[in-house]
Structure formats: structure tokens, C-alpha cells
Amino acid sequence: MNTCTKLAMAALCLILGSCGLTNPYKKWLDDSKEDQNRLRPSALKAVLCDVGTWKVDYDGTDVYFQFGSDWSLSSDSEVPQIATSSTYNLMSVSPEEISLTLVGGGHISYVESGADETYIVKEFSAQSVSATGKTSGKAITFVPGDEEALAAIEASKAAMLVTVEACRSFISAGFKTAAVHKADGTFVGRFTINPEPRTIKLDLLEGGTLTHTSIEVEADDNSDLIFTSSLTLGGETVTGLVAKASGIAFQGGDNLVVKTNADSRGYFLGGDYHTHALNVRADRGEAVQYVTDELTPHDEWGDIELSDRETRPLVFCPENDQAHYWYTFFDSFKEEDGAKVSSEFNDIIFMSKSDGYMPFGGWDDGNGGEFDNAAEIMSTLSRFMNGYFHKDGLILVHDEDADFSYIWVMSPTTDFWFRARD
């Protein structure tokens, strides 16, 4: 190919690329007379699709894959999880290598947490495809799979699929996350429904102690969710979740009220939110005992506000006119970035701590500066501050009674919690 021809080809690729076509140079690479022996992604794709069903022995577990011509990918195994549906892609990385990416890893991800998604293929045929994990270097081999064996696996998971669909039905009704109260209004906790791995995770606050537990569920003939073991909740023994015309309820929990928690985070971040505060000495809110013990001696601070300012800062308000203490702010997120929230759970937020500051000024430290209240707060109230800015985020539950509005703030993984009041 002479220089003029190469330049013309390059110009054509740019023109086609500007028209929105995918990989305008792919055919050129496959047909290149300069490298007839290169491994072609198009040839590997044809083999993967033509065979239909492939099997990989991954650490003693047979994992099945089916590759679609539309780049779809399904995967299954005897691991008690439903089949996965995602995509795959192929890319030439050298004349002798093609990268095969199984987006999500298929059922391999259930066999080994953190397993590779991308594999390097150096040889393939209709009888086998040899691949090596791009990161781990783990060698795997795809061979044609027994479709009858795969069908048997799928049949064995029929009941599991019914349970997954029942979970999804509860979620579609608005109960991905929900708050639980007793009939008298006493707050009991929060739960979330997880279709995979078919569990109810409960964050329960009883006797001042926050605990977390997960219970597997199975769908019954009415598509209600039955617990595989009973649970004591708010003093009652409950055995499942049932759908009702008015929402959902606990089976056996006649004294329990369930309502969606889908709006609590939105309330905290929205325009209708107003400042709530915690002050354990003034009986404004409450907290886990170790936070109460930490806050009580420090009467230099009064209300700790969850402020309605744009960055929803924690505001430490001085009390008793004690020397050098002044209003000290810790932003919960940066205004330009907005709040960082969980995409999986609609009531979890991640508080991204900034350095503390005193926007209204402070007290002269005698050396031409100001007393560093922020550093003192981080040191003396470390358990409260570490809990609030924990990497796992916080569950928010908005609650009201006839007199006040409340914000329950609870860790999804530790025993940290407090309740702020307006």
C-alpha cells in the first residue's frame, strides 16, 4: 500500500467516524493484506456465537456462557444465584492477542469475588477458547457446553426466580427501603428488600442499640415474602412481609406499621427541609450511649445543627458564653459537587467532610490568629464526628409526630446513630 493510499484510507476513516459509525477502521484491519495472520475479533465473535453454549470449569464449578450476535451475554451455574444478563466486547490488543471482556464477570463473579472481567485470548477454535485473566493471570478454557445440563440448572432455579420477581414487585410498589414503627409511633428501624441475594436487611434500633441483620426470603403462592427464620421485631414475632391494599405489613406484626422511606433523603436535600438539631443535655434529640457520653461533658457546645444551608453543614453552636468558642461549621458536601448519594439505596447519603471553619469569625488566640475550634471538635468529639463522616454513609429516616419533625441518622454497617429534632 503506497503512502497516498494510506492517507486516503485515514481520511475515509475520519469521515466515517464523524457520521457516527462504530469502529470505521475495523473492516480495514480484518482485511489488511499487510497482516494476514493477526487474530481477528470478528472471527472470535463468529466462533463464540456459532457454538451457542460455552462452559468454563472455574475452580471446580461449571460456569456457562451464551454469547449473542447483538453483544448480549447470559451466564449461569449451579451457584444459587439467578442467571446474569449483561454484555461482552472484543478488542484487538496486538496481532496475537484479543481482549474478551465479560461485563460483570457473569457467574464467575459468584464463584470468586473480584475475579477478572477481561481476559486475553491468544488462540481459539470451535472446540476451545483459551484465555488468561488480564489482571490475575488466571488461565481458563471455554469449551462447548452441554445445553441439557444448562437447562437442568435453569429448571432447578424456577422457585428462586419466583422469589426474585416477588421482591421486585415489592420494590416497584415503593418499598425498596422502608421505615418501621409501632402503632404508638415508636420508631423500630428500617429495612431494605434485596432481590439478589433474596434477602431482607433490617437495621433495628431497640433499647438504644442499633443492630443489622439479614434474613433470606422465599415467595409463597401469593407472592408474599416468607422469612426462612422468624424474627422478633418491636416485641412481636414476625415471619414475613405481605402485600396489602394499603401497602405492606409484617406477617404476625399486627402492632407494626410499615411505610416507604423513599422520600427521606429527598426531604433532607430538598427545598422544604428546615434545620434539625441534636442537644443531649437539653433533651433535643438523642443518640447512641457512647455519643451521649462523649457530648455531655462539653457544655461549651449547645445545639449541633443539621443546618438547612446549601451544604447541609454540621453547625456547632456555642453555649454559656464560654471564652473563645464560636459557631463552627463542617460542610457535609461541597456545594459545587452536590451531595454524594447511594445509587442502590434511596435513603443513604455519604457525608464528605471538609475542614471546619468559623464563618462569623472567632476569638483571638493572643498570637494574631483564632482558636482552632474545628481541631478541638475533631479531637474531643471524635466518635461523633467519625460516625457522621463514616465511609459507609448514613441512612436517613424522616419522622414526625404531632409536635415535632425528626431526622433519624443511622449507620448501615456500625452501631452509630442519633436523632435530631426541629
Tab-separated table of C-alpha atoms in Angstrom:
chain	number	residue	atom	x	y	z
A	1	MET	CA	0.000	0.000	0.000
A	2	ASN	CA	1.605	3.292	-1.082
A	3	THR	CA	1.654	6.467	1.012
A	4	CYS	CA	-1.149	8.164	-0.919
A	5	THR	CA	-3.425	5.170	-0.458
A	6	LYS	CA	-2.737	5.082	3.290
A	7	LEU	CA	-3.556	8.784	3.612
A	8	ALA	CA	-6.761	8.304	1.651
A	9	MET	CA	-7.758	5.408	3.943
A	10	ALA	CA	-7.084	7.509	7.039
A	11	ALA	CA	-9.177	10.368	5.649
A	12	LEU	CA	-12.027	7.958	4.877
A	13	CYS	CA	-11.924	6.635	8.461
A	14	LEU	CA	-12.236	10.161	9.836
A	15	ILE	CA	-15.186	10.908	7.554
A	16	LEU	CA	-16.983	7.697	8.510
A	17	GLY	CA	-16.240	8.290	12.190
A	18	SER	CA	-17.830	11.721	12.001
A	19	CYS	CA	-21.000	10.087	10.640
A	20	GLY	CA	-21.397	8.138	13.903
A	21	LEU	CA	-20.387	4.697	12.631
A	22	THR	CA	-18.771	2.349	15.146
A	23	ASN	CA	-15.156	1.294	14.558
A	24	PRO	CA	-14.918	2.629	10.967
A	25	TYR	CA	-11.474	1.006	10.561
A	26	LYS	CA	-12.495	-2.485	11.802
A	27	LYS	CA	-13.049	-3.992	8.356
A	28	TRP	CA	-9.821	-2.458	7.104
A	29	LEU	CA	-7.897	-4.134	9.927
A	30	ASP	CA	-9.560	-7.503	9.317
A	31	ASP	CA	-8.887	-7.334	5.565
A	32	SER	CA	-5.421	-5.824	5.792
A	33	LYS	CA	-3.062	-7.509	3.343
A	34	GLU	CA	-0.157	-6.357	5.485
A	35	ASP	CA	-1.012	-8.714	8.378
A	36	GLN	CA	-2.904	-11.770	7.207
A	37	ASN	CA	-2.045	-13.801	10.332
A	38	ARG	CA	-3.393	-11.450	13.001
A	39	LEU	CA	-6.136	-12.745	15.310
A	40	ARG	CA	-9.358	-11.070	14.263
A	41	PRO	CA	-12.049	-10.109	16.825
A	42	SER	CA	-14.677	-10.713	14.128
A	43	ALA	CA	-13.523	-14.319	13.755
A	44	LEU	CA	-13.592	-14.890	17.524
A	45	LYS	CA	-17.071	-13.403	17.734
A	46	ALA	CA	-18.286	-15.734	14.979
A	47	VAL	CA	-16.954	-18.781	16.849
A	48	LEU	CA	-18.452	-17.663	20.184
A	49	CYS	CA	-21.881	-17.077	18.633
A	50	ASP	CA	-21.939	-20.112	16.363
A	51	VAL	CA	-21.227	-22.647	19.100
A	52	GLY	CA	-24.049	-21.208	21.198
A	53	THR	CA	-23.333	-22.514	24.701
A	54	TRP	CA	-19.883	-22.496	26.288
A	55	LYS	CA	-18.667	-23.872	29.605
A	56	VAL	CA	-15.744	-22.885	31.842
A	57	ASP	CA	-14.516	-25.046	34.720
A	58	TYR	CA	-13.741	-22.275	37.203
A	59	ASP	CA	-12.219	-23.631	40.423
A	60	GLY	CA	-14.337	-26.774	40.166
A	61	THR	CA	-17.601	-25.005	39.269
A	62	ASP	CA	-19.018	-25.280	35.746
A	63	VAL	CA	-19.952	-21.774	34.601
A	64	TYR	CA	-21.999	-21.478	31.400
A	65	PHE	CA	-21.968	-18.590	28.922
A	66	GLN	CA	-24.071	-17.789	25.877
A	67	PHE	CA	-22.813	-15.076	23.503
A	68	GLY	CA	-25.286	-13.197	21.298
A	69	SER	CA	-24.566	-11.604	17.945
A	70	ASP	CA	-26.007	-8.385	19.433
A	71	TRP	CA	-23.216	-8.446	22.068
A	72	SER	CA	-25.556	-9.779	24.750
A	73	LEU	CA	-24.172	-12.216	27.321
A	74	SER	CA	-26.001	-14.590	29.653
A	75	SER	CA	-24.338	-16.738	32.299
A	76	ASP	CA	-25.419	-19.366	34.814
A	77	SER	CA	-24.048	-22.110	37.064
A	78	GLU	CA	-25.100	-24.274	39.994
A	79	VAL	CA	-24.272	-21.405	42.348
A	80	PRO	CA	-27.617	-20.482	43.983
A	81	GLN	CA	-27.994	-17.169	42.162
A	82	ILE	CA	-30.180	-16.407	39.185
A	83	ALA	CA	-28.678	-16.228	35.702
A	84	THR	CA	-26.952	-12.953	34.850
A	85	SER	CA	-27.624	-10.867	31.752
A	86	SER	CA	-25.096	-8.331	30.550
A	87	THR	CA	-22.866	-7.715	27.518
A	88	TYR	CA	-19.440	-8.661	26.239
A	89	ASN	CA	-16.927	-6.925	23.995
A	90	LEU	CA	-13.877	-7.841	21.947
A	91	MET	CA	-10.867	-5.735	21.037
A	92	SER	CA	-7.626	-6.396	19.220
A	93	VAL	CA	-4.730	-5.506	21.533
A	94	SER	CA	-1.918	-6.900	19.344
A	95	PRO	CA	-1.635	-9.075	16.237
A	96	GLU	CA	-1.523	-12.146	18.509
A	97	GLU	CA	-3.996	-11.102	21.226
A	98	ILE	CA	-7.674	-10.247	21.591
A	99	SER	CA	-9.222	-8.981	24.805
A	100	LEU	CA	-12.554	-10.564	25.737
A	101	THR	CA	-14.469	-8.605	28.380
A	102	LEU	CA	-17.356	-10.293	30.188
A	103	VAL	CA	-19.102	-7.269	31.679
A	104	GLY	CA	-19.790	-8.079	35.323
A	105	GLY	CA	-17.990	-11.401	35.059
A	106	GLY	CA	-21.158	-13.471	34.719
A	107	HIS	CA	-21.484	-16.294	37.234
A	108	ILE	CA	-17.702	-16.374	37.639
A	109	SER	CA	-18.173	-13.390	39.957
A	110	TYR	CA	-20.243	-15.613	42.281
A	111	VAL	CA	-17.545	-18.290	42.338
A	112	GLU	CA	-14.745	-15.833	43.113
A	113	SER	CA	-15.264	-12.316	44.398
A	114	GLY	CA	-13.142	-9.860	42.469
A	115	ALA	CA	-12.486	-12.241	39.593
A	116	ASP	CA	-11.327	-10.803	36.279
A	117	GLU	CA	-13.856	-9.436	33.823
A	118	THR	CA	-11.337	-9.064	30.982
A	119	TYR	CA	-9.381	-11.997	29.540
A	120	ILE	CA	-6.679	-12.159	26.895
A	121	VAL	CA	-7.281	-14.704	24.121
A	122	LYS	CA	-4.296	-15.966	22.114
A	123	GLU	CA	-5.851	-18.989	20.437
A	124	PHE	CA	-9.363	-20.170	19.690
A	125	SER	CA	-11.375	-22.648	17.669
A	126	ALA	CA	-14.842	-24.142	17.674
A	127	GLN	CA	-13.550	-26.720	20.183
A	128	SER	CA	-11.929	-24.370	22.731
A	129	VAL	CA	-11.063	-20.792	23.542
A	130	SER	CA	-8.014	-20.354	25.768
A	131	ALA	CA	-7.935	-17.166	27.834
A	132	THR	CA	-5.904	-15.611	30.643
A	133	GLY	CA	-7.176	-13.100	33.201
A	134	LYS	CA	-5.824	-9.656	32.319
A	135	THR	CA	-5.192	-8.750	35.961
A	136	SER	CA	-4.778	-12.083	37.744
A	137	GLY	CA	-3.124	-14.114	35.004
A	138	LYS	CA	-5.540	-16.965	35.822
A	139	ALA	CA	-5.946	-19.344	32.876
A	140	ILE	CA	-9.411	-20.501	31.854
A	141	THR	CA	-10.669	-22.503	28.896
A	142	PHE	CA	-14.064	-22.208	27.221
A	143	VAL	CA	-15.345	-25.465	25.742
A	144	PRO	CA	-18.713	-26.238	24.151
A	145	GLY	CA	-21.294	-26.720	26.905
A	146	ASP	CA	-23.991	-29.323	27.351
A	147	GLU	CA	-27.257	-27.460	26.736
A	148	GLU	CA	-29.268	-30.143	28.546
A	149	ALA	CA	-27.126	-29.676	31.671
A	150	LEU	CA	-27.689	-25.922	31.450
A	151	ALA	CA	-31.436	-26.436	31.021
A	152	ALA	CA	-31.473	-28.597	34.162
A	153	ILE	CA	-29.756	-25.858	36.120
A	154	GLU	CA	-32.287	-23.324	34.869
A	155	ALA	CA	-35.182	-25.605	35.834
A	156	SER	CA	-33.794	-26.081	39.328
A	157	LYS	CA	-33.887	-22.300	39.840
A	158	ALA	CA	-37.526	-21.809	38.893
A	159	ALA	CA	-38.623	-21.227	42.518
A	160	MET	CA	-35.725	-18.840	43.015
A	161	LEU	CA	-36.899	-16.773	40.061
A	162	VAL	CA	-40.373	-16.558	41.561
A	163	THR	CA	-38.874	-15.140	44.758
A	164	VAL	CA	-36.781	-12.622	42.821
A	165	GLU	CA	-39.866	-11.434	40.969
A	166	ALA	CA	-41.811	-11.150	44.230
A	167	CYS	CA	-39.038	-8.993	45.700
A	168	ARG	CA	-39.103	-6.801	42.611
A	169	SER	CA	-42.856	-6.437	42.947
A	170	PHE	CA	-42.479	-5.044	46.477
A	171	ILE	CA	-39.789	-2.680	45.228
A	172	SER	CA	-41.987	-1.499	42.340
A	173	ALA	CA	-44.639	-0.647	44.924
A	174	GLY	CA	-42.143	1.771	46.539
A	175	PHE	CA	-40.695	-0.403	49.296
A	176	LYS	CA	-37.065	-0.847	48.305
A	177	THR	CA	-36.439	0.844	51.668
A	178	ALA	CA	-38.999	1.240	54.425
A	179	ALA	CA	-39.338	2.522	57.993
A	180	VAL	CA	-40.968	0.532	60.777
A	181	HIS	CA	-42.862	1.972	63.767
A	182	LYS	CA	-45.038	0.557	66.471
A	183	ALA	CA	-48.676	1.556	66.373
A	184	ASP	CA	-47.994	4.152	69.102
A	185	GLY	CA	-45.408	5.851	66.877
A	186	THR	CA	-42.272	4.395	68.487
A	187	PHE	CA	-39.526	4.053	65.890
A	188	VAL	CA	-38.299	0.478	65.447
A	189	GLY	CA	-35.972	0.658	62.449
A	190	ARG	CA	-35.602	0.470	58.716
A	191	PHE	CA	-35.295	-2.343	56.203
A	192	THR	CA	-34.403	-2.847	52.578
A	193	ILE	CA	-35.541	-5.549	50.162
A	194	ASN	CA	-32.795	-7.108	48.043
A	195	PRO	CA	-33.914	-9.301	45.101
A	196	GLU	CA	-30.422	-10.686	44.808
A	197	PRO	CA	-29.492	-12.400	47.058
A	198	ARG	CA	-33.209	-12.574	48.029
A	199	THR	CA	-32.926	-11.071	51.487
A	200	ILE	CA	-34.452	-8.506	53.782
A	201	LYS	CA	-31.779	-6.437	55.550
A	202	LEU	CA	-33.032	-4.905	58.789
A	203	ASP	CA	-31.416	-2.018	60.667
A	204	LEU	CA	-33.116	-2.248	64.045
A	205	LEU	CA	-32.982	0.290	66.871
A	206	GLU	CA	-34.215	-1.223	70.110
A	207	GLY	CA	-33.189	-0.349	73.634
A	208	GLY	CA	-30.839	2.311	72.314
A	209	THR	CA	-28.789	-0.237	70.357
A	210	LEU	CA	-28.593	-0.315	66.570
A	211	THR	CA	-28.099	-3.760	65.026
A	212	HIS	CA	-28.075	-5.064	61.470
A	213	THR	CA	-29.329	-8.436	60.333
A	214	SER	CA	-30.279	-10.101	57.054
A	215	ILE	CA	-32.879	-12.815	56.593
A	216	GLU	CA	-33.361	-14.910	53.469
A	217	VAL	CA	-36.845	-14.893	51.988
A	218	GLU	CA	-38.902	-17.220	49.821
A	219	ALA	CA	-42.059	-16.342	47.903
A	220	ASP	CA	-45.262	-18.208	48.746
A	221	ASP	CA	-48.224	-18.890	46.453
A	222	ASN	CA	-49.480	-15.316	46.989
A	223	SER	CA	-46.076	-13.817	46.064
A	224	ASP	CA	-45.633	-12.666	49.658
A	225	LEU	CA	-42.142	-12.918	51.139
A	226	ILE	CA	-41.756	-15.508	53.882
A	227	PHE	CA	-38.711	-15.401	56.166
A	228	THR	CA	-36.636	-18.566	56.350
A	229	SER	CA	-36.376	-17.917	60.110
A	230	SER	CA	-38.626	-15.899	62.405
A	231	LEU	CA	-37.608	-12.537	63.857
A	232	THR	CA	-38.555	-10.609	66.979
A	233	LEU	CA	-39.361	-7.062	65.957
A	234	GLY	CA	-40.803	-4.434	68.262
A	235	GLY	CA	-41.727	-7.135	70.734
A	236	GLU	CA	-43.581	-9.220	68.152
A	237	THR	CA	-42.564	-12.371	66.316
A	238	VAL	CA	-42.793	-11.768	62.585
A	239	THR	CA	-42.440	-14.361	59.852
A	240	GLY	CA	-42.648	-12.450	56.581
A	241	LEU	CA	-43.817	-9.476	54.534
A	242	VAL	CA	-47.263	-9.437	52.967
A	243	ALA	CA	-48.799	-7.129	50.376
A	244	LYS	CA	-51.973	-5.297	51.319
A	245	ALA	CA	-54.189	-2.808	49.552
A	246	SER	CA	-52.802	-0.034	51.754
A	247	GLY	CA	-49.159	-1.039	51.326
A	248	ILE	CA	-47.222	-3.831	53.029
A	249	ALA	CA	-47.197	-5.310	56.518
A	250	PHE	CA	-45.286	-7.815	58.612
A	251	GLN	CA	-46.838	-11.235	58.902
A	252	GLY	CA	-47.533	-11.653	62.618
A	253	GLY	CA	-46.779	-7.992	63.335
A	254	ASP	CA	-50.237	-6.545	63.950
A	255	ASN	CA	-48.762	-3.774	66.111
A	256	LEU	CA	-46.205	-2.716	63.490
A	257	VAL	CA	-46.626	-0.049	60.829
A	258	VAL	CA	-44.539	-0.043	57.625
A	259	LYS	CA	-44.151	2.983	55.382
A	260	THR	CA	-41.843	3.691	52.472
A	261	ASN	CA	-38.615	5.516	53.235
A	262	ALA	CA	-38.074	6.592	49.634
A	263	ASP	CA	-38.650	10.286	50.397
A	264	SER	CA	-36.458	10.850	53.474
A	265	ARG	CA	-33.204	11.617	51.688
A	266	GLY	CA	-35.037	13.802	49.213
A	267	TYR	CA	-36.575	15.732	52.093
A	268	PHE	CA	-33.172	16.314	53.701
A	269	LEU	CA	-31.697	17.592	50.426
A	270	GLY	CA	-34.786	19.414	49.174
A	271	GLY	CA	-36.116	22.915	49.445
A	272	ASP	CA	-38.666	22.137	52.163
A	273	TYR	CA	-36.051	20.968	54.637
A	274	HIS	CA	-35.508	23.084	57.756
A	275	THR	CA	-32.815	22.845	60.390
A	276	HIS	CA	-32.907	19.979	62.882
A	277	ALA	CA	-30.539	19.753	65.842
A	278	LEU	CA	-29.122	17.418	68.475
A	279	ASN	CA	-28.565	18.592	72.066
A	280	VAL	CA	-28.396	15.706	74.530
A	281	ARG	CA	-28.269	17.979	77.596
A	282	ALA	CA	-31.318	19.979	76.539
A	283	ASP	CA	-33.356	16.853	75.663
A	284	ARG	CA	-33.383	17.833	71.999
A	285	GLY	CA	-32.810	14.577	70.176
A	286	GLU	CA	-30.949	11.504	71.393
A	287	ALA	CA	-28.002	9.327	70.403
A	288	VAL	CA	-26.208	6.042	70.942
A	289	GLN	CA	-24.894	5.935	74.512
A	290	TYR	CA	-21.209	6.439	73.682
A	291	VAL	CA	-22.047	9.600	71.722
A	292	THR	CA	-24.173	10.876	74.615
A	293	ASP	CA	-21.283	10.174	76.990
A	294	GLU	CA	-18.892	11.994	74.666
A	295	LEU	CA	-21.086	15.081	74.219
A	296	THR	CA	-22.350	15.529	77.776
A	297	PRO	CA	-19.154	16.917	79.401
A	298	HIS	CA	-18.635	19.504	76.664
A	299	ASP	CA	-21.090	22.183	77.716
A	300	GLU	CA	-19.145	24.681	75.619
A	301	TRP	CA	-21.353	23.392	72.777
A	302	GLY	CA	-25.125	23.562	72.734
A	303	ASP	CA	-27.127	22.567	69.672
A	304	ILE	CA	-25.387	20.584	66.961
A	305	GLU	CA	-27.379	21.533	63.896
A	306	LEU	CA	-28.075	19.681	60.703
A	307	SER	CA	-28.370	23.065	59.049
A	308	ASP	CA	-30.630	23.919	56.134
A	309	ARG	CA	-27.799	25.836	54.423
A	310	GLU	CA	-26.890	24.620	50.939
A	311	THR	CA	-24.110	22.254	52.014
A	312	ARG	CA	-26.174	20.882	54.948
A	313	PRO	CA	-23.305	21.589	57.361
A	314	LEU	CA	-22.980	20.322	60.886
A	315	VAL	CA	-23.010	23.538	62.907
A	316	PHE	CA	-21.649	23.507	66.459
A	317	CYS	CA	-23.380	26.302	68.320
A	318	PRO	CA	-21.587	27.749	71.387
A	319	GLU	CA	-23.316	27.738	74.772
A	320	ASN	CA	-22.840	29.572	78.075
A	321	ASP	CA	-20.677	32.338	76.549
A	322	GLN	CA	-17.534	30.399	77.299
A	323	ALA	CA	-14.315	32.057	76.176
A	324	HIS	CA	-13.048	31.513	72.600
A	325	TYR	CA	-15.872	29.239	71.386
A	326	TRP	CA	-17.822	30.403	68.346
A	327	TYR	CA	-20.037	28.950	65.624
A	328	THR	CA	-18.074	26.194	63.851
A	329	PHE	CA	-19.171	24.598	60.571
A	330	PHE	CA	-18.337	21.277	58.894
A	331	ASP	CA	-19.856	21.010	55.416
A	332	SER	CA	-21.480	17.660	54.599
A	333	PHE	CA	-20.555	18.070	50.934
A	334	LYS	CA	-19.155	20.676	48.581
A	335	GLU	CA	-21.728	22.965	47.034
A	336	GLU	CA	-20.138	22.723	43.581
A	337	ASP	CA	-20.159	18.899	43.699
A	338	GLY	CA	-23.530	18.352	45.337
A	339	ALA	CA	-24.382	15.558	47.700
A	340	LYS	CA	-22.892	12.112	47.174
A	341	VAL	CA	-25.660	9.537	47.475
A	342	SER	CA	-26.068	5.790	47.109
A	343	SER	CA	-27.354	4.699	43.719
A	344	GLU	CA	-28.502	1.379	45.171
A	345	PHE	CA	-30.436	2.600	48.214
A	346	ASN	CA	-32.647	5.669	48.001
A	347	ASP	CA	-32.138	6.709	51.637
A	348	ILE	CA	-28.341	6.548	52.050
A	349	ILE	CA	-26.074	9.604	51.789
A	350	PHE	CA	-22.296	9.900	52.104
A	351	MET	CA	-21.164	12.919	54.131
A	352	SER	CA	-17.930	14.229	52.603
A	353	LYS	CA	-16.234	16.145	55.383
A	354	SER	CA	-14.444	19.409	54.647
A	355	ASP	CA	-12.160	21.267	57.011
A	356	GLY	CA	-14.049	23.017	59.780
A	357	TYR	CA	-14.420	26.798	59.597
A	358	MET	CA	-15.949	29.734	61.515
A	359	PRO	CA	-17.847	31.917	59.015
A	360	PHE	CA	-18.858	34.514	61.611
A	361	GLY	CA	-15.364	34.981	62.981
A	362	GLY	CA	-13.840	33.664	66.180
A	363	TRP	CA	-11.803	34.532	69.217
A	364	ASP	CA	-8.299	35.935	69.211
A	365	ASP	CA	-5.829	33.317	70.365
A	366	GLY	CA	-3.430	36.025	71.598
A	367	ASN	CA	-0.980	35.379	68.763
A	368	GLY	CA	-2.774	37.211	65.995
A	369	GLY	CA	-4.894	34.211	64.989
A	370	GLU	CA	-8.063	32.438	66.065
A	371	PHE	CA	-8.598	29.492	68.373
A	372	ASP	CA	-8.930	26.370	66.230
A	373	ASN	CA	-12.338	25.148	67.340
A	374	ALA	CA	-12.526	22.704	64.430
A	375	ALA	CA	-9.412	20.815	65.530
A	376	GLU	CA	-10.698	20.720	69.120
A	377	ILE	CA	-14.047	19.312	67.994
A	378	MET	CA	-12.389	16.603	65.896
A	379	SER	CA	-10.244	15.639	68.884
A	380	THR	CA	-12.714	15.784	71.767
A	381	LEU	CA	-15.814	14.600	69.863
A	382	SER	CA	-14.062	12.086	67.640
A	383	ARG	CA	-16.592	9.246	67.948
A	384	PHE	CA	-19.452	11.507	66.923
A	385	MET	CA	-17.514	13.051	64.039
A	386	ASN	CA	-16.113	9.747	62.780
A	387	GLY	CA	-19.589	8.231	62.870
A	388	TYR	CA	-21.140	11.112	60.947
A	389	PHE	CA	-18.482	11.117	58.216
A	390	HIS	CA	-18.062	7.336	58.031
A	391	LYS	CA	-17.107	5.954	54.612
A	392	ASP	CA	-20.151	3.641	54.554
A	393	GLY	CA	-22.513	6.592	54.653
A	394	LEU	CA	-25.666	7.199	56.676
A	395	ILE	CA	-29.287	6.100	56.473
A	396	LEU	CA	-31.759	8.982	56.795
A	397	VAL	CA	-35.293	8.474	58.078
A	398	HIS	CA	-37.636	11.454	58.302
A	399	ASP	CA	-40.205	11.059	61.050
A	400	GLU	CA	-42.923	13.285	62.527
A	401	ASP	CA	-45.381	13.326	65.388
A	402	ALA	CA	-47.973	15.853	66.499
A	403	ASP	CA	-45.335	18.163	67.955
A	404	PHE	CA	-42.030	17.802	66.127
A	405	SER	CA	-40.193	16.726	63.000
A	406	TYR	CA	-37.259	14.332	63.410
A	407	ILE	CA	-34.334	13.076	61.360
A	408	TRP	CA	-33.019	9.640	62.328
A	409	VAL	CA	-29.376	9.291	61.261
A	410	MET	CA	-28.105	5.689	61.319
A	411	SER	CA	-25.065	3.860	60.045
A	412	PRO	CA	-25.870	0.990	57.645
A	413	THR	CA	-22.918	-1.018	58.995
A	414	THR	CA	-21.975	0.107	62.550
A	415	ASP	CA	-23.877	0.902	65.783
A	416	PHE	CA	-23.689	4.694	65.294
A	417	TRP	CA	-26.967	6.602	65.370
A	418	PHE	CA	-28.618	9.791	66.595
A	419	ARG	CA	-31.931	11.564	66.218
A	420	ALA	CA	-32.134	15.315	65.532
A	421	ARG	CA	-35.275	17.382	66.149
A	422	ASP	CA	-36.591	20.632	64.711
